[in-house]
Short mmCIF file of C-alpha atoms and ligand atoms in Angstrom, two decimals:
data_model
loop_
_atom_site.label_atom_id
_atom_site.label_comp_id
_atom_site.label_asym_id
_atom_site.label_seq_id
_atom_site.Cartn_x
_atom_site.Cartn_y
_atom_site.Cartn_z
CA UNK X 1 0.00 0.00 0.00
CA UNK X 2 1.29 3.31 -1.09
CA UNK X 3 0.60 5.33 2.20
CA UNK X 4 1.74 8.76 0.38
CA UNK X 5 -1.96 8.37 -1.39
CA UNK X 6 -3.64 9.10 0.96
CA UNK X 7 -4.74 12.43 1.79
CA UNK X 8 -6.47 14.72 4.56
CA UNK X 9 -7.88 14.19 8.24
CA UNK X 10 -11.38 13.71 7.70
CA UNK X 11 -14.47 14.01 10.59
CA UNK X 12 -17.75 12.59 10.32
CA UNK X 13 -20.17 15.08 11.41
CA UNK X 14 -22.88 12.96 13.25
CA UNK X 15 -26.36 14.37 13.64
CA UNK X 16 -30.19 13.08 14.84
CA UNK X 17 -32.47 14.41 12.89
CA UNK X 18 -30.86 16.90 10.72
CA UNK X 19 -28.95 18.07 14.04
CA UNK X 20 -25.41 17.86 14.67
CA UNK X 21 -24.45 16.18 18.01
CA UNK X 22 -21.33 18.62 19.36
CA UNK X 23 -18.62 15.51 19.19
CA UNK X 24 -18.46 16.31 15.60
CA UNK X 25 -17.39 19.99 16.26
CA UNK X 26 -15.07 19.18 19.40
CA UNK X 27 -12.75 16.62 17.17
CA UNK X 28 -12.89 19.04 13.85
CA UNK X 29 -10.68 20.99 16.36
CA UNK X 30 -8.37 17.77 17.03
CA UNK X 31 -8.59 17.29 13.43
CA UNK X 32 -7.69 20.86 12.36
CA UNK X 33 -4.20 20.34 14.88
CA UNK X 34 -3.53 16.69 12.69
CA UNK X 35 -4.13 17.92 9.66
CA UNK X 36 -1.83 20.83 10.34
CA UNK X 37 1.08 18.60 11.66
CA UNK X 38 0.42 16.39 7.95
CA UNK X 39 0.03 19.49 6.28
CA UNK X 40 -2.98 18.36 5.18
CA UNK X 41 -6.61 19.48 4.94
CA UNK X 42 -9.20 18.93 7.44
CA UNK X 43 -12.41 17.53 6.22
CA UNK X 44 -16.20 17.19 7.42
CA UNK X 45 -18.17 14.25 6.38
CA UNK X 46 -21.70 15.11 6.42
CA UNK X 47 -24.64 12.36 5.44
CA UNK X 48 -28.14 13.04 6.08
CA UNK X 49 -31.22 13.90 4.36
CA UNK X 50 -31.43 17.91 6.10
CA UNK X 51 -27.67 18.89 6.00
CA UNK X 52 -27.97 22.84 6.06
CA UNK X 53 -27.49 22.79 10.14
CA UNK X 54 -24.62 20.25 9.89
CA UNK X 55 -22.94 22.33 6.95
CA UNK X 56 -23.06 25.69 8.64
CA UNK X 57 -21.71 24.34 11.60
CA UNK X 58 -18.77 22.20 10.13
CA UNK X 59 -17.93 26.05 8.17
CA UNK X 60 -17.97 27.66 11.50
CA UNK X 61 -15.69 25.14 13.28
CA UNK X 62 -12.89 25.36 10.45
CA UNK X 63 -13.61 22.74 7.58
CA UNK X 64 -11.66 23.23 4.59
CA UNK X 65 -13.80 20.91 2.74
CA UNK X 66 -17.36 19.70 3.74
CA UNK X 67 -18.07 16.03 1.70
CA UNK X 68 -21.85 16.33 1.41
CA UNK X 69 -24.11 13.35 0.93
CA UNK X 70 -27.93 13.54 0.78
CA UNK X 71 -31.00 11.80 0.10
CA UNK X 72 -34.03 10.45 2.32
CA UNK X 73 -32.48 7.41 2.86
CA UNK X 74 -29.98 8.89 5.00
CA UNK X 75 -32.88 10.69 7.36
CA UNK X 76 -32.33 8.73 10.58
CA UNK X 77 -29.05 6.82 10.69
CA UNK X 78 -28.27 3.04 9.48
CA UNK X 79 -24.90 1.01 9.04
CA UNK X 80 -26.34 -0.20 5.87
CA UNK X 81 -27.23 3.03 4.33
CA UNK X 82 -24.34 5.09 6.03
CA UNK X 83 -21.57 2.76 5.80
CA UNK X 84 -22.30 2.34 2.04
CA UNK X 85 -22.27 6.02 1.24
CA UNK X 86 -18.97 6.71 3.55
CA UNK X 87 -17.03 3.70 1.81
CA UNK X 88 -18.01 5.29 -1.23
CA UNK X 89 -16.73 8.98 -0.14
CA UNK X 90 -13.26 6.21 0.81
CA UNK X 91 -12.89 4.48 -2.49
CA UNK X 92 -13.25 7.85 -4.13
CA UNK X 93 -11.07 9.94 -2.11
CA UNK X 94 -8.58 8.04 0.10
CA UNK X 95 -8.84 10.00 3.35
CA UNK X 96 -5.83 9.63 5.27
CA UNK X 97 -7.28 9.81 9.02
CA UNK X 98 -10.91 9.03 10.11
CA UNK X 99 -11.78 10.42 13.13
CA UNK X 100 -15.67 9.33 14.46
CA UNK X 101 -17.30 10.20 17.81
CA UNK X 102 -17.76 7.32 20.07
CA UNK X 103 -21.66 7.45 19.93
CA UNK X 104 -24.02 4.75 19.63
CA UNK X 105 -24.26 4.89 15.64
CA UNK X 106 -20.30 6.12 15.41
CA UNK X 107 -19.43 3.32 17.00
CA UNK X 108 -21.52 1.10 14.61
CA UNK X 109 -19.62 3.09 11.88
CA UNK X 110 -16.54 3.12 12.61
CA UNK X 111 -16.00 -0.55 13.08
CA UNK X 112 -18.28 -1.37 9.92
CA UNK X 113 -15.56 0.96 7.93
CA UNK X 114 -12.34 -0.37 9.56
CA UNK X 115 -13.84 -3.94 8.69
CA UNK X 116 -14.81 -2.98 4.73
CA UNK X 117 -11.25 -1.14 4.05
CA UNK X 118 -9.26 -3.63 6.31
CA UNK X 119 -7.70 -0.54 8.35
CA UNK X 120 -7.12 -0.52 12.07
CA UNK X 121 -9.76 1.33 14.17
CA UNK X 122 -8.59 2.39 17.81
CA UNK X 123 -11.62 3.07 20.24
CA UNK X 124 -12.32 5.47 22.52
CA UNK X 125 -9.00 7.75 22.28
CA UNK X 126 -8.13 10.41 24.94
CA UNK X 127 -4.95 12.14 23.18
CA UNK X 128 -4.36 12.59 19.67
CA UNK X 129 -1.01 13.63 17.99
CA UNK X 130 1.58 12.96 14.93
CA UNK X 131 4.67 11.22 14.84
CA UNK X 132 6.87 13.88 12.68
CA UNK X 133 9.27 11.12 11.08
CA UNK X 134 6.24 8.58 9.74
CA UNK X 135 2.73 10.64 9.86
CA UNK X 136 1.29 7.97 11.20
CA UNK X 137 -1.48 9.42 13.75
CA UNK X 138 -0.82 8.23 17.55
CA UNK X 139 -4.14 7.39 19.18
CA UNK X 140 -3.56 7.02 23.09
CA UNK X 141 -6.08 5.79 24.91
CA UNK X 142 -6.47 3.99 28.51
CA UNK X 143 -5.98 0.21 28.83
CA UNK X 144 -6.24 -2.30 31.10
CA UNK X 145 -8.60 -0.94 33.27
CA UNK X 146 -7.09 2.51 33.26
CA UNK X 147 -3.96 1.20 35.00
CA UNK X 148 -1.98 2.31 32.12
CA UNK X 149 -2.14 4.54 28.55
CA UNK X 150 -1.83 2.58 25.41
CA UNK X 151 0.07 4.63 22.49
CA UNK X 152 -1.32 2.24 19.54
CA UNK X 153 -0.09 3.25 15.69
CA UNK X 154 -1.91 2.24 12.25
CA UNK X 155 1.52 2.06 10.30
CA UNK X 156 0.87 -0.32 7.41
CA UNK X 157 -2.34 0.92 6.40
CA UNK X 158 -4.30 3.69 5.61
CA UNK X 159 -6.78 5.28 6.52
CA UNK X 160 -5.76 5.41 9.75
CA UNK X 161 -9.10 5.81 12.13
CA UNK X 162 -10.48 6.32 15.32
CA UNK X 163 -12.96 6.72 17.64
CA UNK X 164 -13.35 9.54 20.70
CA UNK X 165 -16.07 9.60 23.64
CA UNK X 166 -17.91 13.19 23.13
CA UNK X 167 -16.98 15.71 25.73
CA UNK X 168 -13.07 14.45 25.92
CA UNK X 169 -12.27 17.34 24.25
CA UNK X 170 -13.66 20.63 24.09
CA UNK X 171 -15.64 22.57 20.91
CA UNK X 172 -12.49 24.97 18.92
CA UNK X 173 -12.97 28.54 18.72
CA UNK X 174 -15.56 29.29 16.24
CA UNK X 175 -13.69 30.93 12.35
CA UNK X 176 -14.78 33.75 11.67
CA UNK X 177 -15.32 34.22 7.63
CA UNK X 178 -14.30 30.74 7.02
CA UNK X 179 -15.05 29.52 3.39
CA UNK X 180 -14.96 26.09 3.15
CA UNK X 181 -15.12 23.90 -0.26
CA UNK X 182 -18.30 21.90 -0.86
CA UNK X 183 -18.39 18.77 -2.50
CA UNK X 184 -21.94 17.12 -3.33
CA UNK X 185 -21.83 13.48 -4.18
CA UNK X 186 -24.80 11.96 -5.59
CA UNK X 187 -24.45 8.64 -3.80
CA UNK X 188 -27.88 6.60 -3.92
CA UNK X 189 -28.37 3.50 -1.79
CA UNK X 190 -31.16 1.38 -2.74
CA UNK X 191 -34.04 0.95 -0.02
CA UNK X 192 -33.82 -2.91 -0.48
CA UNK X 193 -30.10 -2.57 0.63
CA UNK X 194 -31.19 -1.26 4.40
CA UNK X 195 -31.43 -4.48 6.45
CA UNK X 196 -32.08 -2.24 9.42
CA UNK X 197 -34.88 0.57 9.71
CA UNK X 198 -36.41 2.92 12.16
CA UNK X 199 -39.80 2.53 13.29
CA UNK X 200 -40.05 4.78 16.25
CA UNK X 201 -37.71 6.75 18.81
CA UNK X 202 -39.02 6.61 22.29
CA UNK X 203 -37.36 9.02 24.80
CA UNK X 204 -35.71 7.40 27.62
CA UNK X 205 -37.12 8.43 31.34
CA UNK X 206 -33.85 10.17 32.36
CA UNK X 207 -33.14 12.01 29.39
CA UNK X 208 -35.02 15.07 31.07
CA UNK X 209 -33.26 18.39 31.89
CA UNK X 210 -29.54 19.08 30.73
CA UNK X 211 -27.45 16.35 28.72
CA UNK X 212 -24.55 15.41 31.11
CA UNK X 213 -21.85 15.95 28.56
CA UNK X 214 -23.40 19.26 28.09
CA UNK X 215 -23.38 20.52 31.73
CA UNK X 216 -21.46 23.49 32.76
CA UNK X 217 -21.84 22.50 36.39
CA UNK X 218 -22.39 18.75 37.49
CA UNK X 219 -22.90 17.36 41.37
CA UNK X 220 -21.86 14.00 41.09
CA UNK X 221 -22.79 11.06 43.75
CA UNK X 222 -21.18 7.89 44.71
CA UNK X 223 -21.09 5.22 47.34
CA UNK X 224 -21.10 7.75 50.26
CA UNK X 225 -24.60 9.19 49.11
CA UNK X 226 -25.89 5.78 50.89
CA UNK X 227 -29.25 5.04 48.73
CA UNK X 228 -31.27 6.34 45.96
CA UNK X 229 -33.45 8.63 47.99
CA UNK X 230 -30.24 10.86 48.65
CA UNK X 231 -29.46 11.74 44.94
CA UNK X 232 -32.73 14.17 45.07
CA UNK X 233 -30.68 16.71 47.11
CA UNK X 234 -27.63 16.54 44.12
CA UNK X 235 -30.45 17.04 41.98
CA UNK X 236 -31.92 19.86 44.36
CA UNK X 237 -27.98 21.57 44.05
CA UNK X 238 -27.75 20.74 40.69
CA UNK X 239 -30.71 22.49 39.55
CA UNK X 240 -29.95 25.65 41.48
CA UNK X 241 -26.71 26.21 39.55
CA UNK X 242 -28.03 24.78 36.03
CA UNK X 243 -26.42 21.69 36.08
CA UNK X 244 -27.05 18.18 35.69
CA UNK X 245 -26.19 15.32 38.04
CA UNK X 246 -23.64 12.25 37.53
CA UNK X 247 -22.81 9.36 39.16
CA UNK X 248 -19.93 6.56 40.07
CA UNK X 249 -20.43 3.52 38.67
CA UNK X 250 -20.72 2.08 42.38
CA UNK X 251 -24.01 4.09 42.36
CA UNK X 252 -25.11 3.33 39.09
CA UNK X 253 -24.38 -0.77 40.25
CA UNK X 254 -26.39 0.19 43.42
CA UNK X 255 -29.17 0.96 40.98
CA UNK X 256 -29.38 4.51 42.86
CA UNK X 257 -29.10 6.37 39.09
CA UNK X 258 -29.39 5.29 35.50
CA UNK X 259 -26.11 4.07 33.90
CA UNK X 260 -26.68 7.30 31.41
CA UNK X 261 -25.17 9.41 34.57
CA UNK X 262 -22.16 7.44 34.86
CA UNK X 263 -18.96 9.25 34.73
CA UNK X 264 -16.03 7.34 33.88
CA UNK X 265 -13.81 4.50 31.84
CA UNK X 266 -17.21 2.96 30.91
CA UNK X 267 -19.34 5.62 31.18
CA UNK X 268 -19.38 9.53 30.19
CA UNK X 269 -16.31 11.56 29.53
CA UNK X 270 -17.46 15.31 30.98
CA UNK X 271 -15.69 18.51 30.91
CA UNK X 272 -17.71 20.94 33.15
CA UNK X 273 -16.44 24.21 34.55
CA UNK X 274 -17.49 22.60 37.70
CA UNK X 275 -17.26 19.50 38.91
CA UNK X 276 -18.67 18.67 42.87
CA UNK X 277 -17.74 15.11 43.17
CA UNK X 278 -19.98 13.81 46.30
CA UNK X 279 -19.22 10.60 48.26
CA UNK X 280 -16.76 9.25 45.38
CA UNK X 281 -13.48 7.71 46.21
CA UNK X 282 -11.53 8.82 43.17
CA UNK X 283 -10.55 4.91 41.59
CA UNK X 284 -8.62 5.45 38.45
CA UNK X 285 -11.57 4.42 36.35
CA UNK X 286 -13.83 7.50 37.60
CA UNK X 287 -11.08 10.15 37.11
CA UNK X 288 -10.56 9.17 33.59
CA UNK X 289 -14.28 10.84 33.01
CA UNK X 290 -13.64 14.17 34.71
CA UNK X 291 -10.71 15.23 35.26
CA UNK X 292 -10.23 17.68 32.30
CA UNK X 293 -13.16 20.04 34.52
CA UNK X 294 -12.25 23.48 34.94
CA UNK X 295 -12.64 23.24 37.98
CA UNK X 296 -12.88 19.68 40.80
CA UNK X 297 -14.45 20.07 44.55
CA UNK X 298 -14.48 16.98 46.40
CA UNK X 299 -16.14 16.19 49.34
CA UNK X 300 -15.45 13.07 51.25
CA UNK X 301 -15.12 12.20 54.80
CA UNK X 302 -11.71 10.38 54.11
CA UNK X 303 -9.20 13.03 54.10
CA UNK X 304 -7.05 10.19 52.66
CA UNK X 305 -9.59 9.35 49.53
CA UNK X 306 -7.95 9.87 46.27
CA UNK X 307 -10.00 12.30 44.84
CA UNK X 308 -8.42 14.89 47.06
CA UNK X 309 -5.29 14.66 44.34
CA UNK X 310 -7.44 15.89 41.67
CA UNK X 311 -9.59 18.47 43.22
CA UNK X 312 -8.91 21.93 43.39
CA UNK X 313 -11.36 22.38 46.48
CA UNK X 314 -11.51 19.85 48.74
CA UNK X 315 -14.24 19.62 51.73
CA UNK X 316 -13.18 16.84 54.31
CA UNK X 317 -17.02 16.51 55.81
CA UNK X 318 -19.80 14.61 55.52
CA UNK X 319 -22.51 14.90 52.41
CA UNK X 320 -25.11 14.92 54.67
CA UNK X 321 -24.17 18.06 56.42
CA UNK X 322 -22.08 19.57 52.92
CA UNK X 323 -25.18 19.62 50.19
CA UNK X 324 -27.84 21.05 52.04
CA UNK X 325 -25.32 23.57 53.71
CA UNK X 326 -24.39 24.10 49.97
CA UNK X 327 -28.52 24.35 49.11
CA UNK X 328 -29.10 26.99 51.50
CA UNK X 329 -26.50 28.97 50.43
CA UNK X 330 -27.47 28.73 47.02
CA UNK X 331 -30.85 29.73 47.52
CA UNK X 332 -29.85 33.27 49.66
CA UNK X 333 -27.73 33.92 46.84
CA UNK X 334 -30.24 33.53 44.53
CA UNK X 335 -32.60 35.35 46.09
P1 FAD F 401 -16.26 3.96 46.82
O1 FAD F 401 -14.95 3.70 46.20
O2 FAD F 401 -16.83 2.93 47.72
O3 FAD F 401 -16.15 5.35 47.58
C1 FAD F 401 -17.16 5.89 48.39
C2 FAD F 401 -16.57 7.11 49.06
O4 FAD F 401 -17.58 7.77 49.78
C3 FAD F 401 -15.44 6.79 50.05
O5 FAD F 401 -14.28 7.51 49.67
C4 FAD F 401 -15.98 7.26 51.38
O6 FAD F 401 -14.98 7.84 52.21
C5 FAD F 401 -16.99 8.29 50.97
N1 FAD F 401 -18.07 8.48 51.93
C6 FAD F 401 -18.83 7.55 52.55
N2 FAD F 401 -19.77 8.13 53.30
C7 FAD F 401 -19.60 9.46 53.17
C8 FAD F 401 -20.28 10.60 53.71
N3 FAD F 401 -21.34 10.49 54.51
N4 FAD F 401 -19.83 11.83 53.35
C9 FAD F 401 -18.77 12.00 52.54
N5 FAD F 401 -18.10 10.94 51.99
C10 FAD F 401 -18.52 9.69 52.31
N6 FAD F 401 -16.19 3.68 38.24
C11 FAD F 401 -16.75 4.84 37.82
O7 FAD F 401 -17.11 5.70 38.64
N7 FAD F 401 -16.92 5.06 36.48
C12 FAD F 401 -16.55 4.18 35.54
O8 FAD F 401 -16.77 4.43 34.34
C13 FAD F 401 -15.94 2.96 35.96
N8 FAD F 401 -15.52 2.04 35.05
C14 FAD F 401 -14.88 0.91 35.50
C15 FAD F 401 -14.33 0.04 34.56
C16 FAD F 401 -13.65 -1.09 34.99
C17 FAD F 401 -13.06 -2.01 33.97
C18 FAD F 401 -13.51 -1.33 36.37
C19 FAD F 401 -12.75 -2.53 36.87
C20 FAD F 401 -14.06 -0.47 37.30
C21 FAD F 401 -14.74 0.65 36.90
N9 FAD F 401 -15.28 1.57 37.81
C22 FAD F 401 -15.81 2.73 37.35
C23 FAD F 401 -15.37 1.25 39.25
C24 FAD F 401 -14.27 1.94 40.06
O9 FAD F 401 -13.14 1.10 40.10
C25 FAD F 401 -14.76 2.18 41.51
O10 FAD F 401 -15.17 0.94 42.07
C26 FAD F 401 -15.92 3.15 41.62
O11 FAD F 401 -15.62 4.34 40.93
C27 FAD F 401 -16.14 3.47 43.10
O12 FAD F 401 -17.25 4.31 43.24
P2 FAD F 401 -17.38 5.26 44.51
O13 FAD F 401 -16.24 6.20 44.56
O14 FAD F 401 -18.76 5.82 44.47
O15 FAD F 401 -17.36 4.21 45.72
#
């Protein structure tokens, strides 16, 4: 394989229903800093059947060139109908770097792709960068349960891909005046050809209120918080400062909170300007979801529990006396 073929860091823009989900955005910024260290161009992959949201956006967060594919067919997402019409994009244009968001459907994606172009796909990255001598893209990403940070390399083939959690990095800096090349390609696949379709979308009970990865402020609960009952006064906090609320997986296991509030290795990735971490130890696993917040407070009766390394605030006390200390004051400042 001649390697020197293949050109450009491309990023597949991945949207529900005509809207763009913000992981798209935040690694066009990690794709903008490859491309630059290839001296390449940084591309948006955008398939859908309304695109105009998804375009806009990819011109505003630096695309040099947007790959447009349309049709009804592409309205609500499928690995049949998707994966055909990216390999296409592939086959025509031999992308150097793939980089997907580690949704639901980008995970579906990405692995379909890898498979079909017989490329190596590494999951779930938390670091991105280029080794000068080769160009070959270094995806690092945590293994064996966190203990450790794999540095893994696609050197024989191309294109090199991967996948990152949204939230591990932020959104760049909005272009201003940005013109970006648009190519349309007419890529068609045949109803008969989707194996998998959508019948319905039915919203899940906890998806109320502010997204987790979207939170500015998030009042997170673990072990210490003692039962499910307690997580209505990190909910109580939470709402007073516009947040959302997250969990440990040790409360998510306790079945105190839906596994969709889990922060961590197997959960969320979050990057909140604040972070209140309540009754959580600090194991590896959890930090590897929040530690890139602006700002950490811990509280934690253990004045030996880990978390205390990461915070930048750190209440030795007990939750029980901490939130609704934290309530009140809330609530005269608000007032
Ligand atoms: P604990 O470790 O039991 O800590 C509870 C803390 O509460 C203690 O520090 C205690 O001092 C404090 N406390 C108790 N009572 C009070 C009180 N009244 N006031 C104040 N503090 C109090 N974990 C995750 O969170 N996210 C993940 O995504 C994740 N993925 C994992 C993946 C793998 C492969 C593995 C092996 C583990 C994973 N874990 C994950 C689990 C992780 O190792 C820890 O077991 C888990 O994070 C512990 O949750 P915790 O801090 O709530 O509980």
């Amino acid at each position: 394989m001649d390697l020197k073929q293949y050109q450009d860091v491309w990023v597949f823009i991945d949207c529900f229903q005509g809207h763009p989900k913000d992981v798209g955005y935040e690694l066009l910024g990690q794709g903008r800093l490859l491309a630059e260290a290839l001296k390449q161009k940084c591309c948006a992959v955008i398939i859908g059947e309304n695109v105009d949201e998804a375009i806009k956006g990819a011109t505003e967060y630096g695309a040099d060139i947007i790959y447009v594919v349309r049709g009804e067919e592409y309205a609500n997402y499928s690995a049949d109908a998707y994966g055909h019409a990216f390999l296409e994009l592939c086959e025509k244009y031999h992308p150097n770097t793939i980089l997907i968001g580690a949704t639901a459907n980008g995970r579906d994606l990405g692995s379909k792709l890898a498979i079909r172009l017989k490329t190596g796909l590494t999951a779930d990255c938390t670091a991105l960068s280029v080794e000068e001598d080769t160009g070959n893209v270094v995806w690092e990403r945590p293994a064996f349960g966190g203990n450790l940070y794999a540095r893994i390399l696609c050197s024989e083939t191309r294109p090199q891909m991967g996948t990152v959690r949204p939230g591990a990095f932020k959104k760049p800096q909005k272009c201003q005046n940005k013109l970006s090349v648009m190519i349309r390609e007419d890529i068609r696949t045949k109803q008969e050809d989707i194996l998998t379709k959508v019948i319905d979308f039915i919203k899940a009970k906890d998806e109320s209120g502010i997204k987790l990865e979207e939170a500015e402020y998030i009042v997170a609960g673990g072990r210490g918080l003692k039962g499910a009952e307690n997580f209505t006064m990190l909910k109580e906090l939470a709402d007073l400062l516009g947040g959302s609320v997250g969990a440990s997986r040790a409360a998510v296991d306790a079945g105190w909170i839906p596994q969709s509030k889990q922060v961590g290795q197997t959960g969320k990735t979050v990057t909140p300007k604040v972070y209140i971490a309540c009754g959580i130890s600090g194991a590896v696993q959890h930090l590897a979801g929040m530690t890139e917040s602006d700002t950490i407070i811990a509280i934690n009766k253990d004045a030996s529990a880990p978390i205390f390394e990461v915070a930048d605030y750190g209440i030795v006390g007990d939750v029980f006396e901490m939130v609704p200390a934290m309530i009140k004051e809330m609530r005269i400042a608000k007032n």
